[in-house]
Short mmCIF file of C-alpha atoms in Angstrom, two decimals:
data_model
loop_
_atom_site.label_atom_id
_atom_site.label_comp_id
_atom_site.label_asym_id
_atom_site.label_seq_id
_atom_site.Cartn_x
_atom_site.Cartn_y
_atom_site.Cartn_z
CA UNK A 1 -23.05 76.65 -21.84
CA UNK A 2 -21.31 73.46 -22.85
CA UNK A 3 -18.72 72.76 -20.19
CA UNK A 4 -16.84 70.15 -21.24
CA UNK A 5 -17.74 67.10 -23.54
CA UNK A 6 -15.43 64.10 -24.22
CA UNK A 7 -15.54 60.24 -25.25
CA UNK A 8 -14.65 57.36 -22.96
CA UNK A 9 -12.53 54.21 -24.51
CA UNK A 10 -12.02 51.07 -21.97
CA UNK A 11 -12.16 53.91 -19.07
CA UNK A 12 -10.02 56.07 -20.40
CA UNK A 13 -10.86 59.85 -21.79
CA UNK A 14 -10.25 60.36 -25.60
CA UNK A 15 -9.95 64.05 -26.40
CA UNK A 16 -12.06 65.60 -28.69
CA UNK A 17 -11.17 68.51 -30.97
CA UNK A 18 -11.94 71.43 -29.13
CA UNK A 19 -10.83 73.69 -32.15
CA UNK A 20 -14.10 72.39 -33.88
CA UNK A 21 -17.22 74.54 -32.56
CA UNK A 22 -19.59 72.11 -33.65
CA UNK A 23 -18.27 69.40 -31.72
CA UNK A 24 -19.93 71.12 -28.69
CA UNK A 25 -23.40 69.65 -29.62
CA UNK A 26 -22.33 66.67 -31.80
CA UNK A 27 -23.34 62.98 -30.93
CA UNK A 28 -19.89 61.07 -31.47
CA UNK A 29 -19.89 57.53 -32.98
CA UNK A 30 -19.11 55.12 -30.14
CA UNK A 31 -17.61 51.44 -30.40
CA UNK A 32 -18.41 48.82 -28.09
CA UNK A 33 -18.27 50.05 -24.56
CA UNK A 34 -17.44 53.60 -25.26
CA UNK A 35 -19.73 56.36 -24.33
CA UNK A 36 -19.94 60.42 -24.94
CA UNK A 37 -20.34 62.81 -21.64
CA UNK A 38 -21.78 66.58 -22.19
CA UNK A 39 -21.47 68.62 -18.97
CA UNK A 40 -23.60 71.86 -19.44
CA UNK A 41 -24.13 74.46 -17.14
CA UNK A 42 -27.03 76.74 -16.69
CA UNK A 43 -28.37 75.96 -20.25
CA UNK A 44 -30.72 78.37 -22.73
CA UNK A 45 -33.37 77.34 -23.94
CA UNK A 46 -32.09 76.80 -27.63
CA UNK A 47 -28.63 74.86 -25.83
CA UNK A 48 -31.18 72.54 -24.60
CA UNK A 49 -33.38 72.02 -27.47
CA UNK A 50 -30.19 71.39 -29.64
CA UNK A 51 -28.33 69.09 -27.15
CA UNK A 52 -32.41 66.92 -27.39
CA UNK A 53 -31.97 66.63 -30.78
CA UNK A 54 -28.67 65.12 -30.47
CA UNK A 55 -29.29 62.49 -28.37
CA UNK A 56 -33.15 62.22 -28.96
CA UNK A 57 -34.10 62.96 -25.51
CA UNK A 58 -37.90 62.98 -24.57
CA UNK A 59 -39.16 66.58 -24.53
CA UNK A 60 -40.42 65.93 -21.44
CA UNK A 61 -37.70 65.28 -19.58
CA UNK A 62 -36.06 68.14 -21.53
CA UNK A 63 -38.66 70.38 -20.07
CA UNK A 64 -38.40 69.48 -16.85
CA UNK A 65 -33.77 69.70 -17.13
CA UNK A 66 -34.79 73.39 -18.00
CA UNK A 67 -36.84 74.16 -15.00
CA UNK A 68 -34.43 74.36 -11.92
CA UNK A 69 -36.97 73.45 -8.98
CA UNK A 70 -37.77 69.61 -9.54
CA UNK A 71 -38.08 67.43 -6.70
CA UNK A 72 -35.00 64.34 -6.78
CA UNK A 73 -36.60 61.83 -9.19
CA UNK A 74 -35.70 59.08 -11.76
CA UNK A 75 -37.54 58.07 -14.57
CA UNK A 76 -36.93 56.32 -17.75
CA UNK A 77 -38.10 57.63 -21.43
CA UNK A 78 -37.69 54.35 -23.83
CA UNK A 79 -33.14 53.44 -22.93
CA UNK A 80 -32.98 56.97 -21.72
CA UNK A 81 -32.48 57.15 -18.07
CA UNK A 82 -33.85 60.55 -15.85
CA UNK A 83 -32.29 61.22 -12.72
CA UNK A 84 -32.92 64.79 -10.54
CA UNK A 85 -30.43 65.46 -8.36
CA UNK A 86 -30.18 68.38 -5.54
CA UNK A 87 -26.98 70.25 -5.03
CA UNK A 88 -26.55 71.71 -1.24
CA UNK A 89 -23.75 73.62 0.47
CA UNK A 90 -23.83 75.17 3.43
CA UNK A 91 -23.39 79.85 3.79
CA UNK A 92 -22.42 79.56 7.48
CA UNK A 93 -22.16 83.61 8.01
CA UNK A 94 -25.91 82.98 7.64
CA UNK A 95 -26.92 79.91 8.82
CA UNK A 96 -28.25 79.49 5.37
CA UNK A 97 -28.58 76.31 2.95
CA UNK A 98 -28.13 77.09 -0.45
CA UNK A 99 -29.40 74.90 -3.27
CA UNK A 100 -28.84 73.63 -6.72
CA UNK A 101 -29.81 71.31 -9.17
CA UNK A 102 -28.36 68.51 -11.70
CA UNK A 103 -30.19 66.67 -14.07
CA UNK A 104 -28.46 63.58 -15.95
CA UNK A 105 -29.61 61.71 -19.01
CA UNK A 106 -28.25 58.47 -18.77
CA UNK A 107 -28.50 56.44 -22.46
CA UNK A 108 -26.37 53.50 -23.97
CA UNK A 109 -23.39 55.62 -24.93
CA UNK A 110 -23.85 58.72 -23.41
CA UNK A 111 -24.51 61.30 -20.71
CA UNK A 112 -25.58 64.29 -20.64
CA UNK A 113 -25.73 66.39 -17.55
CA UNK A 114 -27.03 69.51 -17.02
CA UNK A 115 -26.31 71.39 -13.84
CA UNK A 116 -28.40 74.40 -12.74
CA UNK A 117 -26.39 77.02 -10.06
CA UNK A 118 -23.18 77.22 -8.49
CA UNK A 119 -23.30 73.73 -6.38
CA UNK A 120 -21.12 71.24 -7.19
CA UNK A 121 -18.18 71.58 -9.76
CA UNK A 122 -18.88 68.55 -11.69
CA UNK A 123 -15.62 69.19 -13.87
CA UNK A 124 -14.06 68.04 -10.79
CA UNK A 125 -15.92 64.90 -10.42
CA UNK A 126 -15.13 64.46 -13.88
CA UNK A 127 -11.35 64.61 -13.08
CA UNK A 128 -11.23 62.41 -10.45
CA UNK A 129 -12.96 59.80 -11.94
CA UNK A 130 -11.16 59.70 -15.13
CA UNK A 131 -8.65 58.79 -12.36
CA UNK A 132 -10.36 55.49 -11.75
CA UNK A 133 -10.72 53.72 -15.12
CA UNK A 134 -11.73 50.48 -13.47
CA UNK A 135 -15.05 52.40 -12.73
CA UNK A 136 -15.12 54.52 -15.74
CA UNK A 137 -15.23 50.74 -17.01
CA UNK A 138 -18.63 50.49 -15.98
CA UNK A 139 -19.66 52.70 -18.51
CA UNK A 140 -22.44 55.62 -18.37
CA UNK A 141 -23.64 54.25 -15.21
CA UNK A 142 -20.23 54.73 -13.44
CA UNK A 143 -20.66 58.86 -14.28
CA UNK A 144 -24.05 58.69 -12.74
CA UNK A 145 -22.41 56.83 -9.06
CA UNK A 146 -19.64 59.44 -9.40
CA UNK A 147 -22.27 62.36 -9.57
CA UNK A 148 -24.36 60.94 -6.84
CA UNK A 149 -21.28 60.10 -4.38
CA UNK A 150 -20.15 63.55 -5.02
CA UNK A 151 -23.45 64.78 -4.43
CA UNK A 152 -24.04 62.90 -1.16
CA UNK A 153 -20.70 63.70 0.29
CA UNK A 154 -21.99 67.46 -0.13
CA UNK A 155 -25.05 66.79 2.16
CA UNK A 156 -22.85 65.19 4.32
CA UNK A 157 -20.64 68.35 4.74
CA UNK A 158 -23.69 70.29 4.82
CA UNK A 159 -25.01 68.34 8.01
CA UNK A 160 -21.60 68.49 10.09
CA UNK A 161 -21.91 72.01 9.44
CA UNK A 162 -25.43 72.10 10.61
CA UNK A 163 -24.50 70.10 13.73
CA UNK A 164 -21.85 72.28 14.40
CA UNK A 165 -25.06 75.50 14.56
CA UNK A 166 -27.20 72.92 16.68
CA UNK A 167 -24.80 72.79 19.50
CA UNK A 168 -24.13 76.91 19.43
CA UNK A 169 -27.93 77.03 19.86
CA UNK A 170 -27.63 74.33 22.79
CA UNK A 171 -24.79 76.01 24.76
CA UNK A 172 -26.54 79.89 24.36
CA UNK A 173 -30.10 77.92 25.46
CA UNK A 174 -28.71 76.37 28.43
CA UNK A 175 -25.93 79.25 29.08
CA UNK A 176 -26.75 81.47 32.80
CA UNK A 177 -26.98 84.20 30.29
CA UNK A 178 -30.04 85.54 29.07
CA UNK A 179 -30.19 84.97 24.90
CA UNK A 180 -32.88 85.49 22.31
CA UNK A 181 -32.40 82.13 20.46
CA UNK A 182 -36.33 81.53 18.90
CA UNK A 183 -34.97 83.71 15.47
CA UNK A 184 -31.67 81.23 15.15
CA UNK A 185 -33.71 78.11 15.79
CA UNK A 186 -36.41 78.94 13.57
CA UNK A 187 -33.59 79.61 10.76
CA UNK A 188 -32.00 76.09 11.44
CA UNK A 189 -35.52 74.46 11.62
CA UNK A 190 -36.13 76.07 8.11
CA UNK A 191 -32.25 75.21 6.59
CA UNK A 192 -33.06 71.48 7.91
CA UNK A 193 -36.54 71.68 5.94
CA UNK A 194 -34.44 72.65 3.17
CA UNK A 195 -32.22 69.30 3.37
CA UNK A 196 -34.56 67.42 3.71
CA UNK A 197 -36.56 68.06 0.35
CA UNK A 198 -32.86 67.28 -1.11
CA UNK A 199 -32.29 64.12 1.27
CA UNK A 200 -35.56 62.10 1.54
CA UNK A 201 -37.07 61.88 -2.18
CA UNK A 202 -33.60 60.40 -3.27
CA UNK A 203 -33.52 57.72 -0.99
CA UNK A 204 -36.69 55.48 -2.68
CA UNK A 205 -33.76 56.50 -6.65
CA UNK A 206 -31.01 54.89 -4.37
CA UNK A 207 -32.92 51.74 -2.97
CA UNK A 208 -33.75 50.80 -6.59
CA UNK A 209 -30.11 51.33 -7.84
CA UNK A 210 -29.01 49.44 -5.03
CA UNK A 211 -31.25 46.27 -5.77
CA UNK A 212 -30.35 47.00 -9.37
CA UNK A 213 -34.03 47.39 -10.33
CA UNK A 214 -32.81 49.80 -13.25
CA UNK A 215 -32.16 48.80 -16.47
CA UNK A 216 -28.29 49.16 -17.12
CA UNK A 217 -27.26 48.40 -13.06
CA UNK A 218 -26.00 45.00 -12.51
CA UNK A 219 -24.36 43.50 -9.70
CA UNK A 220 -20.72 45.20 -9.74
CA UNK A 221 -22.37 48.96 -10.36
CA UNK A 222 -25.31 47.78 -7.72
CA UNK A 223 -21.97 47.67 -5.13
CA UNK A 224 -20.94 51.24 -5.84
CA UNK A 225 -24.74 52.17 -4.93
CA UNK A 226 -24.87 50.64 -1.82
CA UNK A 227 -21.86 52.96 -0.08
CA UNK A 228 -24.05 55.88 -1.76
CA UNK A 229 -27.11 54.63 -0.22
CA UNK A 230 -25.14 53.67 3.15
CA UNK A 231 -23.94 57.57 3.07
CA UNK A 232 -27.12 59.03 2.44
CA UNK A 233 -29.20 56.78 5.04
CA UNK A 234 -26.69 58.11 7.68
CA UNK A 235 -27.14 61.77 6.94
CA UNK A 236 -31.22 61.46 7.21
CA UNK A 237 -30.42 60.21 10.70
CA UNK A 238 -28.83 63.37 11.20
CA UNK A 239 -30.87 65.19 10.07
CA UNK A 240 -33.95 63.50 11.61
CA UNK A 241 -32.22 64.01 14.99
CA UNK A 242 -30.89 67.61 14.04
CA UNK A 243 -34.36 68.53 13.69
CA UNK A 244 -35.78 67.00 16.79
CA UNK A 245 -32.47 68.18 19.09
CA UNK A 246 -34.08 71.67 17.59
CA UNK A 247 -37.33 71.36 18.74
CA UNK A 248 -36.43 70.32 22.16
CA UNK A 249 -33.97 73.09 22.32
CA UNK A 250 -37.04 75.64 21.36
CA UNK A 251 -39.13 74.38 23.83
CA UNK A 252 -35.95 74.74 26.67
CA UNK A 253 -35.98 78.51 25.14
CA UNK A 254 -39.74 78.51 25.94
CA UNK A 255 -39.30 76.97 29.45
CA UNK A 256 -36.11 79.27 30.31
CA UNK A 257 -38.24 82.23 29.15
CA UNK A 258 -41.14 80.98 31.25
CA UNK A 259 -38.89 81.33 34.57
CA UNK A 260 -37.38 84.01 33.69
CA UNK A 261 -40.33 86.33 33.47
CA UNK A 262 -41.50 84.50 36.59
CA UNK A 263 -38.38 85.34 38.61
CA UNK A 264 -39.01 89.19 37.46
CA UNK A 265 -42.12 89.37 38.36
CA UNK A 266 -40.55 87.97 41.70
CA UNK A 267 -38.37 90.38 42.50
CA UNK A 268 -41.15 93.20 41.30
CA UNK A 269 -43.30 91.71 43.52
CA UNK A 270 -40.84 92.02 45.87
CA UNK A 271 -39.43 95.48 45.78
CA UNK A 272 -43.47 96.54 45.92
CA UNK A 273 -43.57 94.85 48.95
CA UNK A 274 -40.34 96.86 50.02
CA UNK A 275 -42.11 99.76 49.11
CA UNK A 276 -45.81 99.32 49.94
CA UNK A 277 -44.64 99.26 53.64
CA UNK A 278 -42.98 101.99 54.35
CA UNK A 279 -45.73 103.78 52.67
CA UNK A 280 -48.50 102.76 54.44
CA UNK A 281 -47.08 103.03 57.68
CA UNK A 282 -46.11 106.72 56.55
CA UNK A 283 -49.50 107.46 55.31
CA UNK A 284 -51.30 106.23 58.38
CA UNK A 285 -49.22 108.58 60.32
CA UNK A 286 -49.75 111.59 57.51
CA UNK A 287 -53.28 111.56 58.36
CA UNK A 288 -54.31 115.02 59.72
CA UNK A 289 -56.67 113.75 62.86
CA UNK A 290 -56.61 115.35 66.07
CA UNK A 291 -56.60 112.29 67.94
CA UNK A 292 -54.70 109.51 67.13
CA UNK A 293 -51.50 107.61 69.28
CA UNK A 294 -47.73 109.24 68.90
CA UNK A 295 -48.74 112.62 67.66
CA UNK A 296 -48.28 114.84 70.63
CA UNK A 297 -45.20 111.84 71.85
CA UNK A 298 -41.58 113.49 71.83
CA UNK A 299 -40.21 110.55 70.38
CA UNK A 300 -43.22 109.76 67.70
CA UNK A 301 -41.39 111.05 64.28
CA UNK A 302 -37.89 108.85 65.24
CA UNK A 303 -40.32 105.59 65.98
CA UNK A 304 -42.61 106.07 62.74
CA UNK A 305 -39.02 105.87 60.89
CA UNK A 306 -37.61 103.30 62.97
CA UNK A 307 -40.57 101.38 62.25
CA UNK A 308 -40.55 101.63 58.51
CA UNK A 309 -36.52 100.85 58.47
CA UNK A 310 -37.39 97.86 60.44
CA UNK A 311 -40.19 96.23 58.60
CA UNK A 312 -38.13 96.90 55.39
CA UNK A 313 -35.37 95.14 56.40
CA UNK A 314 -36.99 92.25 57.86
CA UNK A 315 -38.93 92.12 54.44
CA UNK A 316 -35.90 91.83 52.56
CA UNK A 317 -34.50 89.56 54.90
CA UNK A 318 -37.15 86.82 54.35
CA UNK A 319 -37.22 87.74 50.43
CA UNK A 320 -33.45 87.25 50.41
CA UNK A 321 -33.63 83.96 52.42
CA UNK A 322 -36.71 82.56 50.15
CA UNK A 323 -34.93 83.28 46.86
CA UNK A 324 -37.19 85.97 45.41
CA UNK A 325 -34.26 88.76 45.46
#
């Protein structure tokens, strides 16, 4: 579906006739430093085919714009421009990271980007930059930093929000109460995973854009990279450390679990002991022989209890004192 599509003049948006249908598909002539954006979402197959033979995009990059599970890339097909972005944000009712994709065709005059899921609302990226016509000035490339900042800004909501989980999962691990914390940290470890196939491949897309190592970056757009690549660097730190903070609070679950079942079998240990006692001092004296000490004495049935009362409480005296009850 063709979500919006205008021309840019000097930084400045120049409506197009919306009332014409075929307009929707159609390459616009552009002057000197003017250039055409398409925004499409969730494409068919035919939108997609059409919209390539518009701007003469290569059918394999077309190919891989229809298939919503590439891996953050850029390439370049002849002065066409590739560039795979991930979209993330962040289902906190379920500790869940949920994932789009974008795909921009940067050329000489236009853009084209086509945006797979929910994700990011690029027609408010859109907005906000026309706001800024001294970057719109920078032509096509200036849509693809506005995409990308917007983008990264998203992963950086999405790893507050993650750190926010972490520390939950700290305070239950280390909390006097007992808590069953493996299933959350496994889901965290797996959301973080999840980042991270957004996060790391678009680093090596950044570093080039940053040294201007792509054909259409120079100097002035390389300086709109670099706060891109600045925020993007500082959420794989968090993440990095979100990840090991995880691990080290699984293996605390481990180790807390690991006392736990030792101070239980503790205390078992120790009401046996409470028991075994009094038992074998009564079964001793529940053995029918004829001859044995106390059993013709007056006073043989009060010491046999006395005895057991006082063993049991010197027992749980010393388990008491020693920490085992």
């Amino acid at each position: 579906m063709i979500v919006d599509n205008a021309l840019y003049h000097e930084g400045v948006r120049v409506p197009l006739d919306d009332g014409d249908p075929s307009l929707g598909h159609a390459r616009v002539p552009c002057g000197r430093g003017d250039f055409q954006w398409v925004g499409i979402h969730d494409p068919t197959e035919e939108e997609l085919r059409q919209i390539a033979r518009t701007f003469d995009l290569h059918p394999l990059a077309v190919e891989d714009a229809g298939d919503s599970h590439q891996r953050p890339k850029v390439e370049r097909y002849g002065d066409t421009l590739f560039l795979v972005l991930k979209t993330l944000w962040y289902v906190d009712e379920d500790d869940a990271v949920e994932t789009g994709e974008i795909n921009l065709f940067i050329g000489p005059d236009f853009v084209v980007t086509v945006r797979h899921g929910q994700g990011i609302d690029l027609s408010t990226a859109r907005r906000d930059l026309e706001q800024r016509a001294q970057v719109l000035e920078h032509g096509p490339m200036a849509v693809m930093y506005a995409i990308c900042d917007r983008v990264v800004d998203e992963y950086e909501k999405v790893g507050a929000s993650l750190e926010i989980d972490v520390d939950e999962v700290e305070e239950s691990v280390f909390s006097p109460a007992r808590t069953d914390d493996s299933v959350r940290i496994y889901t965290l470890k797996r959301e973080i995973a999840e980042v991270r196939r957004a996060v790391m491949p678009l680093r090596e897309p950044m570093r080039r854009f940053v040294q201007a190592e792509v054909a259409g970056i120079d100097e002035a757009t390389a300086t709109y990279f670099r706060d891109v690549a600045d925020h993007l660097h500082r959420v794989s730190e968090v993440i990095d450390n979100l990840d090991v903070l995880l691990s080290t609070a699984f293996d605390a679950h481990l180790a807390r679990i690991s006392v736990q079942q030792n101070e239980d079998m503790r205390k078992i240990s120790a009401g046996a002991a409470l028991v075994v006692v009094p038992t074998l001092i009564a079964g001793i004296y529940g053995m029918n022989f004829d001859r044995m000490p106390e059993l013709q004495w007056t006073f043989g049935y009060p010491f046999a209890i006395a005895l057991m009362v006082s063993v049991s409480a010197v027992l749980l005296w010393f388990f008491k004192k020693s920490g085992w009850l």
